[in-house]
Coordinates of C-alpha atoms in Angstrom, one line a residue:
N1 CA 0.0 0.0 0.0
L2 CA 1.0 3.6 -0.3
L3 CA 1.8 4.0 3.4
Y4 CA 4.5 1.3 3.3
G5 CA 6.1 2.7 0.1
Y6 CA 8.2 4.8 2.5
S7 CA 9.6 2.0 4.6
H8 CA 10.7 -1.6 4.1
T9 CA 10.2 -5.0 5.7
T10 CA 11.5 -6.1 9.1
S11 CA 13.5 -8.9 7.5
S12 CA 15.1 -6.5 5.0
F13 CA 16.0 -4.1 7.9
E14 CA 17.6 -6.9 9.8
S15 CA 19.6 -8.0 6.8
Q16 CA 20.9 -4.5 6.3
I17 CA 21.8 -4.1 9.9
E18 CA 23.6 -7.5 9.9
W19 CA 25.5 -6.6 6.7
M20 CA 26.6 -3.2 8.0
S21 CA 27.5 -4.5 11.4
A22 CA 29.8 -7.1 9.9
R23 CA 31.7 -4.4 7.8
F24 CA 31.6 -1.2 9.7
K25 CA 31.3 0.0 13.3
N26 CA 28.1 1.6 14.5
S27 CA 28.4 5.2 15.6
L28 CA 26.3 8.1 16.8
E29 CA 28.8 10.5 15.3
F30 CA 28.2 11.4 11.7
E31 CA 31.9 12.2 11.1
D32 CA 33.3 8.8 12.1
K33 CA 35.0 7.3 9.1
N34 CA 34.2 3.6 8.3
S35 CA 31.1 3.7 10.5
F36 CA 27.4 3.8 10.0
V37 CA 24.6 5.8 11.7
I38 CA 21.0 4.7 11.8
T39 CA 18.2 7.3 12.0
F40 CA 14.4 6.9 12.3
D41 CA 12.1 9.6 11.1
D42 CA 8.8 10.2 12.9
C43 CA 9.0 7.1 15.0
S44 CA 5.8 5.1 15.3
I45 CA 5.2 2.4 17.9
H46 CA 5.9 0.0 15.0
T47 CA 9.6 1.2 15.2
I48 CA 9.8 0.0 18.8
D49 CA 8.1 -3.3 18.0
Q50 CA 10.0 -4.1 14.8
A51 CA 13.3 -2.2 14.8
L52 CA 14.3 -2.0 18.4
P53 CA 14.7 -5.8 18.9
I54 CA 17.0 -5.9 15.9
L55 CA 19.1 -3.0 17.1
T56 CA 19.4 -4.7 20.4
K57 CA 20.3 -8.0 18.9
Y58 CA 23.2 -6.4 16.9
K59 CA 24.1 -3.9 19.7
V60 CA 23.4 -0.9 17.4
Q61 CA 22.5 2.5 18.7
A62 CA 20.4 4.9 16.7
Y63 CA 18.9 8.3 16.5
F64 CA 15.1 8.5 16.8
F65 CA 13.6 11.7 15.6
V66 CA 10.1 12.5 16.9
V67 CA 7.6 15.2 16.1
E68 CA 7.1 17.2 19.3
D69 CA 3.4 18.0 18.9
R70 CA 2.5 14.4 17.8
I71 CA 4.1 12.4 20.7
G72 CA 1.7 9.5 21.3
K73 CA -0.5 10.6 18.4
S74 CA -0.7 10.1 14.6
I75 CA 1.0 12.3 12.1
W76 CA -1.3 13.8 9.4
I77 CA 0.8 12.4 6.5
D78 CA 0.5 8.9 7.8
D79 CA -3.3 9.3 8.2
Y80 CA -3.3 10.6 4.6
F81 CA -1.5 7.6 3.2
F82 CA -3.5 5.2 5.3
W83 CA -6.7 6.6 3.9
L84 CA -5.4 6.4 0.3
S85 CA -4.2 2.9 0.9
Y86 CA -7.2 1.4 2.6
V87 CA -10.3 3.2 1.4
P88 CA -12.5 0.8 -0.5
N89 CA -12.5 0.9 -4.3
G90 CA -15.2 3.2 -5.6
S91 CA -15.9 6.8 -6.6
Y92 CA -15.1 9.7 -4.4
K93 CA -15.5 13.4 -4.7
L94 CA -12.4 15.1 -3.4
F95 CA -11.6 18.8 -3.7
N96 CA -14.5 19.3 -6.2
R97 CA -13.2 16.6 -8.5
S98 CA -14.4 13.0 -9.0
Y99 CA -11.9 10.2 -8.5
N100 CA -12.4 6.5 -9.2
I101 CA -10.3 4.2 -7.0
K102 CA -10.1 0.8 -8.7
N103 CA -6.5 -0.4 -8.1
Q104 CA -3.1 0.4 -6.7
K105 CA -2.2 2.4 -9.8
S106 CA -5.3 4.7 -9.5
R107 CA -4.5 5.2 -5.8
L108 CA -1.0 6.4 -6.7
E109 CA -2.3 8.7 -9.5
I110 CA -4.9 10.3 -7.1
H111 CA -2.1 10.8 -4.5
Q112 CA 0.1 12.5 -7.2
E113 CA -2.8 14.8 -8.2
I114 CA -3.7 15.8 -4.7
W115 CA -0.1 16.1 -3.6
K116 CA 0.8 18.4 -6.6
E117 CA -2.0 20.8 -5.7
Y118 CA -2.0 20.8 -1.9
Q119 CA 1.5 19.8 -0.7
H120 CA 2.3 23.5 0.2
A121 CA -1.0 24.2 1.9
P122 CA -0.4 25.9 5.2
N123 CA -2.8 23.6 7.1
H124 CA -2.8 20.0 6.0
Q125 CA -5.7 19.2 8.3
F126 CA -8.1 20.3 5.5
I127 CA -6.8 17.4 3.3
L128 CA -7.7 14.9 6.1
S129 CA -11.1 16.6 6.6
E130 CA -11.9 16.3 2.9
L131 CA -10.9 12.6 2.8
D132 CA -12.9 12.0 6.0
T133 CA -16.1 13.4 4.6
Q134 CA -15.9 10.9 1.8
Y135 CA -15.0 7.9 3.9
S136 CA -14.4 8.0 7.7
L137 CA -10.8 7.6 8.7
S138 CA -12.0 6.2 12.1
K139 CA -13.9 3.5 10.2
L140 CA -10.8 2.6 8.2
K141 CA -8.7 2.5 11.3
S142 CA -11.2 0.1 13.0
T143 CA -11.5 -2.0 9.9
H144 CA -7.7 -2.2 9.5
S145 CA -6.6 -2.0 13.1
I146 CA -3.7 -4.4 12.5
H147 CA -1.9 -1.6 10.7
C148 CA -2.6 1.1 13.2
K149 CA 0.6 0.7 15.1
R150 CA 2.3 2.3 12.1
L151 CA 0.2 5.4 12.7
V152 CA 0.7 6.2 16.4
T153 CA 4.0 7.7 17.4
L154 CA 6.2 6.9 20.4
S155 CA 4.9 7.9 23.8
R156 CA 7.0 9.9 26.4
D157 CA 7.7 6.6 28.2
D158 CA 9.0 5.0 24.9
I159 CA 11.3 8.0 24.4
F160 CA 12.7 7.8 27.9
N161 CA 13.2 4.1 27.5
L162 CA 15.1 4.6 24.3
K163 CA 17.4 7.1 26.1
K164 CA 18.0 4.6 28.9
L165 CA 19.1 2.1 26.3
G166 CA 21.7 4.5 25.0
H167 CA 19.9 5.7 21.9
L168 CA 19.6 9.4 21.1
V169 CA 16.3 11.2 20.6
G170 CA 15.9 14.4 18.6
F171 CA 13.1 16.4 17.2
H172 CA 11.9 16.2 13.6
S173 CA 10.3 19.7 13.9
Q174 CA 7.5 20.7 16.2
T175 CA 4.6 19.9 13.9
H176 CA 6.0 17.9 10.9

């Protein structure tokens, strides 16, 4: 789905960590030669469930960048991709245009049209509001709850636990 077009599988991540760990030293310093640095952007609970055990297994420390206003909540862009990925096939009127979702290709085309026109909008909440009027995001989340851990970001407790484990936490802006 579109949401996972920006990440990869857990097994792929483990293979990459294993490969890098065998050839380079892990570092939290970007200037270290012959080393690698791992960073995570936005940091969903899914990151803790899937990536943290692998980092621990290979004794790799990483940077986790969180969005300050969204700690413990979803980030609008993830909700946007979730809606586009899971809304049932059918016709939808979005932004005074009719769109027909019939397959993965049409979902990507709709995303590209919406993104081209609205990516620089000052308040992205109106995009979610428009999508929600056509098909409820809450209904999608309840129907596809297995995927929702990808949508909720780390809690304060998760952040403090990462720091206790020797990882570094930074901010990926206040609002994303």
